[in-house]
CSV table of C-alpha atoms in Angstrom, one decimal:
chain,number,residue,atom,x,y,z
A,100,MET,CA,-0.4,-0.1,0.0
A,101,GLY,CA,1.4,3.7,-1.5
A,102,PHE,CA,0.9,6.9,0.1
A,103,PRO,CA,-1.9,8.6,-1.4
A,104,GLY,CA,-1.5,10.2,-4.8
A,105,TYR,CA,1.3,8.1,-5.5
A,106,PRO,CA,1.3,4.8,-7.5
A,107,PRO,CA,2.4,1.5,-6.3
A,108,GLN,CA,6.1,0.9,-6.9
A,109,ALA,CA,6.8,-2.0,-9.2
A,110,PRO,CA,9.5,-4.6,-8.2
A,111,TYR,CA,13.2,-4.2,-9.6
A,112,PRO,CA,13.9,-5.5,-12.8
A,113,ASN,CA,15.7,-9.2,-13.1
A,114,TYR,CA,15.1,-9.7,-9.3
A,115,PRO,CA,12.8,-12.6,-8.6
A,116,ASN,CA,10.3,-12.0,-6.1
A,117,ALA,CA,12.0,-14.5,-3.5
A,118,PRO,CA,10.1,-14.9,0.3
A,119,TYR,CA,13.0,-13.4,2.8
A,120,ASN,CA,14.3,-16.2,4.8
A,121,HIS,CA,15.8,-15.2,8.2
A,122,ASN,CA,18.2,-18.2,8.6
A,123,GLN,CA,19.8,-17.1,5.4
A,124,TYR,CA,22.6,-14.6,7.4
A,125,ALA,CA,21.9,-16.1,11.2
A,126,TYR,CA,24.6,-15.7,13.6
A,127,ALA,CA,27.6,-18.2,13.9
A,128,GLN,CA,27.5,-20.1,17.4
A,129,ALA,CA,30.4,-18.8,19.8
A,130,PRO,CA,33.6,-20.8,19.9
A,131,PRO,CA,33.7,-23.3,23.1
A,132,ALA,CA,35.9,-21.7,26.4
A,133,SER,CA,38.7,-23.8,25.4
A,134,TYR,CA,39.4,-21.8,21.8
A,135,TYR,CA,40.3,-19.1,24.7
A,136,GLY,CA,43.0,-21.3,26.6
A,137,SER,CA,43.0,-22.5,29.9
A,138,SER,CA,40.6,-20.4,32.5
A,139,TYR,CA,42.1,-19.1,35.7
A,140,PRO,CA,41.2,-19.7,38.8
A,141,PRO,CA,39.3,-17.3,40.9
A,142,GLN,CA,41.7,-15.1,43.0
A,143,GLN,CA,41.4,-15.0,46.9
A,144,ASN,CA,41.9,-12.9,49.5
A,145,PRO,CA,45.8,-13.6,50.8
A,146,VAL,CA,46.1,-14.8,54.4
A,147,TYR,CA,48.2,-12.8,56.7
A,148,GLN,CA,50.7,-15.5,58.9
A,149,ARG,CA,52.1,-13.9,62.3
A,150,PRO,CA,55.8,-14.6,62.1
A,151,ALA,CA,57.5,-16.4,64.8
A,152,PRO,CA,59.2,-14.4,67.7
A,153,PRO,CA,62.7,-14.5,66.6
A,154,ALA,CA,64.8,-16.8,68.8
A,155,PHE,CA,66.9,-13.7,70.5
A,156,PHE,CA,63.6,-12.6,72.0
A,157,ARG,CA,62.8,-16.1,73.4
A,158,GLY,CA,66.1,-16.5,74.8
A,159,ILE,CA,65.8,-13.2,76.3
A,160,LEU,CA,62.1,-14.1,77.9
A,161,THR,CA,63.5,-17.8,79.2
A,162,GLY,CA,66.7,-16.1,80.7
A,163,LEU,CA,64.4,-13.4,82.9
A,164,VAL,CA,62.3,-16.1,84.2
A,165,VAL,CA,64.9,-18.2,85.2
A,166,LEU,CA,66.7,-14.9,86.7
A,167,VAL,CA,63.0,-14.4,88.7
A,168,VAL,CA,62.9,-18.1,89.9
A,169,PHE,CA,66.5,-18.0,91.1
A,170,LEU,CA,66.2,-14.9,93.0
A,171,CYS,CA,63.1,-16.1,94.6
A,172,ILE,CA,64.6,-19.3,95.7
A,173,SER,CA,67.9,-17.3,96.8
A,174,THR,CA,65.6,-14.8,99.0
A,175,THR,CA,63.8,-18.0,100.3
A,176,ILE,CA,67.0,-20.0,101.6
A,177,THR,CA,68.2,-16.9,103.5
A,178,TRP,CA,65.4,-15.9,104.8
A,179,LEU,CA,65.2,-19.6,106.5
A,180,VAL,CA,69.0,-19.4,107.5
A,181,LEU,CA,68.8,-15.9,109.2
A,182,ARG,CA,65.1,-16.4,110.6
A,183,PRO,CA,64.7,-12.3,111.3
A,184,GLN,CA,62.7,-11.9,114.7
A,185,ILE,CA,60.8,-8.9,115.7
A,186,PRO,CA,62.7,-6.3,118.1
A,187,VAL,CA,61.3,-6.1,121.8
A,188,PHE,CA,60.7,-3.0,123.0
A,189,SER,CA,59.9,-2.4,126.8
A,190,VAL,CA,59.0,1.2,128.7
A,191,THR,CA,61.6,1.5,131.5
A,192,ASN,CA,60.4,5.2,132.6
A,193,PHE,CA,57.2,7.4,131.5
A,194,SER,CA,56.6,10.0,133.6
A,195,VAL,CA,53.9,13.7,133.4
A,196,SER,CA,55.0,17.4,134.2
A,197,ASN,CA,53.4,20.7,134.1
A,198,PHE,CA,49.7,18.4,133.4
A,199,ASN,CA,47.1,21.3,133.7
A,200,LEU,CA,43.4,21.2,132.6
A,201,THR,CA,42.0,24.6,133.9
A,202,GLU,CA,43.5,26.6,131.0
A,203,PRO,CA,41.5,27.2,127.7
A,204,VAL,CA,44.1,25.2,126.0
A,205,PHE,CA,45.1,22.0,127.5
A,206,SER,CA,49.1,21.4,127.8
A,207,ALA,CA,51.3,18.8,129.4
A,208,GLN,CA,54.3,17.2,128.7
A,209,TRP,CA,55.6,13.5,128.8
A,210,THR,CA,58.8,11.5,129.5
A,211,ALA,CA,58.8,8.2,127.8
A,212,ASN,CA,62.1,6.3,128.1
A,213,LEU,CA,62.4,2.7,126.6
A,214,THR,CA,64.9,-0.4,125.9
A,215,VAL,CA,64.5,-1.6,121.8
A,216,GLU,CA,66.4,-5.4,122.0
A,217,ASN,CA,67.4,-6.8,118.7
A,218,PRO,CA,66.9,-10.6,119.7
A,219,ASN,CA,68.8,-11.4,116.1
A,220,LYS,CA,71.9,-13.4,116.0
A,221,LYS,CA,73.0,-12.3,112.6
A,222,LEU,CA,70.8,-9.4,111.3
A,223,ILE,CA,71.7,-5.9,112.9
A,224,GLY,CA,68.4,-3.4,113.1
A,225,TYR,CA,68.0,-0.2,111.7
A,226,PHE,CA,65.3,1.7,113.3
A,227,ASN,CA,64.9,5.0,110.7
A,228,ARG,CA,61.7,6.1,111.9
A,229,ILE,CA,60.4,6.0,115.3
A,230,GLN,CA,57.1,8.3,115.8
A,231,GLY,CA,55.3,8.5,119.0
A,232,PHE,CA,51.7,9.1,120.2
A,233,ILE,CA,50.1,9.9,123.5
A,234,TYR,CA,46.4,9.1,124.1
A,235,ASN,CA,44.3,8.9,126.8
A,236,GLN,CA,43.3,5.5,128.1
A,237,ASN,CA,39.7,6.3,126.9
A,238,ALA,CA,40.4,7.4,123.2
A,239,VAL,CA,39.1,5.7,120.9
A,240,ALA,CA,39.9,7.5,117.4
A,241,GLU,CA,43.7,7.6,116.0
A,242,GLU,CA,43.5,11.3,115.6
A,243,ASP,CA,42.3,12.0,119.3
A,244,PHE,CA,45.8,12.0,120.4
A,245,LEU,CA,47.3,14.4,123.0
A,246,ALA,CA,51.0,14.9,121.7
A,247,MET,CA,53.6,13.6,118.9
A,248,GLU,CA,57.1,13.6,118.7
A,249,TYR,CA,59.8,11.5,116.8
A,250,PHE,CA,62.4,9.5,118.3
A,251,GLN,CA,66.2,9.7,117.1
A,252,PRO,CA,66.7,7.2,114.7
A,253,VAL,CA,68.9,4.1,116.2
A,254,TYR,CA,70.7,1.1,114.9
A,255,VAL,CA,70.9,-2.5,117.2
A,256,GLU,CA,74.1,-5.0,116.8
A,257,THR,CA,73.0,-8.5,117.1
A,258,LYS,CA,71.7,-9.6,120.9
A,259,LYS,CA,72.0,-6.2,121.6
A,260,SER,CA,69.7,-3.4,123.3
A,261,VAL,CA,69.7,0.1,123.7
A,262,SER,CA,68.1,2.5,125.1
A,263,ILE,CA,65.7,5.7,123.6
A,264,GLY,CA,64.0,8.3,125.1
A,265,GLU,CA,61.9,11.6,124.2
A,266,THR,CA,59.7,14.3,125.6
A,267,LEU,CA,56.2,14.6,123.9
A,268,THR,CA,54.4,18.0,124.4
A,269,ALA,CA,50.9,19.3,124.3
A,270,GLY,CA,49.6,22.7,124.5
A,271,GLU,CA,52.3,24.3,122.0
A,272,LYS,CA,51.6,26.8,119.8
A,273,GLY,CA,50.1,25.3,116.1
A,274,GLN,CA,49.1,22.1,117.5
A,275,ARG,CA,46.2,20.5,117.0
A,276,LYS,CA,43.0,21.0,120.0
A,277,VAL,CA,42.6,18.1,121.9
A,278,PRO,CA,38.8,17.2,121.9
A,279,SER,CA,36.8,18.3,124.8
A,280,TRP,CA,35.3,14.7,125.7
A,281,VAL,CA,38.7,13.9,125.9
A,282,GLY,CA,39.4,16.2,128.1
A,283,GLU,CA,36.3,16.0,130.6
A,284,GLU,CA,37.6,12.3,131.0
A,285,MET,CA,40.8,12.9,131.9
A,286,LYS,CA,39.4,15.9,134.4
A,287,LYS,CA,37.2,13.1,136.1
A,288,GLU,CA,40.3,10.5,136.4
A,289,ARG,CA,42.8,13.3,137.6
A,290,ASP,CA,40.0,13.6,140.7
A,291,THR,CA,40.9,10.1,141.7
A,292,GLY,CA,44.9,11.4,141.7
A,293,THR,CA,45.4,9.1,138.6
A,294,VAL,CA,45.3,9.4,135.1
A,295,SER,CA,46.1,6.4,132.2
A,296,PHE,CA,47.7,6.8,128.6
A,297,ASN,CA,48.6,5.0,126.3
A,298,LEU,CA,52.0,4.9,124.2
A,299,TRP,CA,51.7,4.1,120.5
A,300,ILE,CA,55.2,3.8,118.5
A,301,ALA,CA,55.1,3.7,114.6
A,302,VAL,CA,58.3,2.1,113.5
A,303,SER,CA,60.3,1.6,110.1
A,304,VAL,CA,62.6,-1.0,110.3
A,305,THR,CA,65.4,-2.6,108.0
A,306,PHE,CA,67.4,-6.0,109.3
A,307,LYS,CA,70.6,-6.1,107.5
A,308,THR,CA,73.5,-8.5,107.2
A,309,ASP,CA,76.7,-8.8,105.2
A,310,GLY,CA,75.5,-9.3,101.3
A,311,TRP,CA,72.4,-9.3,102.5
A,312,SER,CA,69.3,-6.8,103.4
A,313,ALA,CA,65.6,-7.3,103.8
A,314,ARG,CA,63.1,-4.9,103.0
A,315,GLU,CA,61.9,-2.1,105.4
A,316,ARG,CA,59.2,-3.1,107.5
A,317,GLY,CA,56.8,-1.2,109.4
A,318,LEU,CA,56.0,-2.1,112.7
A,319,LYS,CA,53.2,-0.4,115.4
A,320,VAL,CA,53.9,-0.7,119.3
A,321,PHE,CA,51.2,-0.5,121.7
A,322,CYS,CA,52.5,0.3,125.3
A,323,GLY,CA,49.3,0.4,127.2
A,324,LYS,CA,47.3,1.4,130.4
A,325,LEU,CA,50.5,3.3,131.7
A,326,LYS,CA,49.2,5.0,135.3
A,327,VAL,CA,50.6,8.0,136.3
A,328,GLU,CA,49.9,8.9,140.0
A,329,PHE,CA,50.3,12.7,140.4
A,330,GLU,CA,52.0,14.1,143.6
A,331,GLY,CA,49.1,15.7,145.5
A,332,GLY,CA,47.1,18.5,143.4
A,333,SER,CA,50.6,19.3,141.2
A,334,GLY,CA,50.7,18.8,137.5
A,335,ASN,CA,53.6,16.1,138.0
A,336,GLY,CA,53.3,12.4,138.4
A,337,ALA,CA,54.9,9.2,137.1
A,338,VAL,CA,54.4,5.5,136.3
A,339,LEU,CA,55.5,3.2,139.2
A,340,LEU,CA,57.7,1.0,137.3
A,341,PRO,CA,59.5,-1.9,139.4
A,342,LYS,CA,60.6,-3.4,136.1
A,343,PRO,CA,60.6,-2.5,132.2
A,344,LEU,CA,57.0,-2.8,131.1
A,345,PRO,CA,56.9,-5.2,128.3
A,346,CYS,CA,54.8,-3.4,124.7
A,347,LEU,CA,53.0,-5.4,122.2
A,348,VAL,CA,54.3,-5.3,118.7
A,349,TYR,CA,52.5,-5.5,115.8
A,350,VAL,CA,53.6,-6.2,112.4
């Protein structure tokens, strides 16, 4: 069918009017995969393998372990051979002077003398810090001490003893105020003619011998129930000690 106004077009001359065959120029089938050569395997993500530690570092680690074990064994053997023993503390004299409860600020002076005995046969004791505290026997808190002072450091030879002493003062400028309830308790006791005190001592000691030294050790020494008898109405008194009073030592 042609457009309107145009005659139908005649077929080209010398060409037969053969029907169109769609298979005449069909596409050729693709060659097999073997034509292009062998196929490549799929790629895989590389797996990271941690290298083994070098023998040098393993040797250092082994040496350190052996050294630590050796030190522990040698320290234990030395301790068993030397057998450090706890020092012995005893009060030889304890007195009070200028004991005054009537002024606005409580004041007093305590004189404490002790002996320190070293029971060890091979170890010398070096007492590097000796800090003393005076408490009323009714005190319950650590901060309720009446006076504090440091004793002179000492060292004690094997199987020997030394004497130490110090004066502890309350009521000086800059010192903490004694709790009022402690003052009231001491007034009640003072009316009876006696007042009891406790002496606490914080000690740092190191035991040494030729070629060996133990680590510094902290001790707490408790000398309790030091009952001071006053001379009439004066502020002076002392503890009657027919023999040294042993103290308790806490490690």
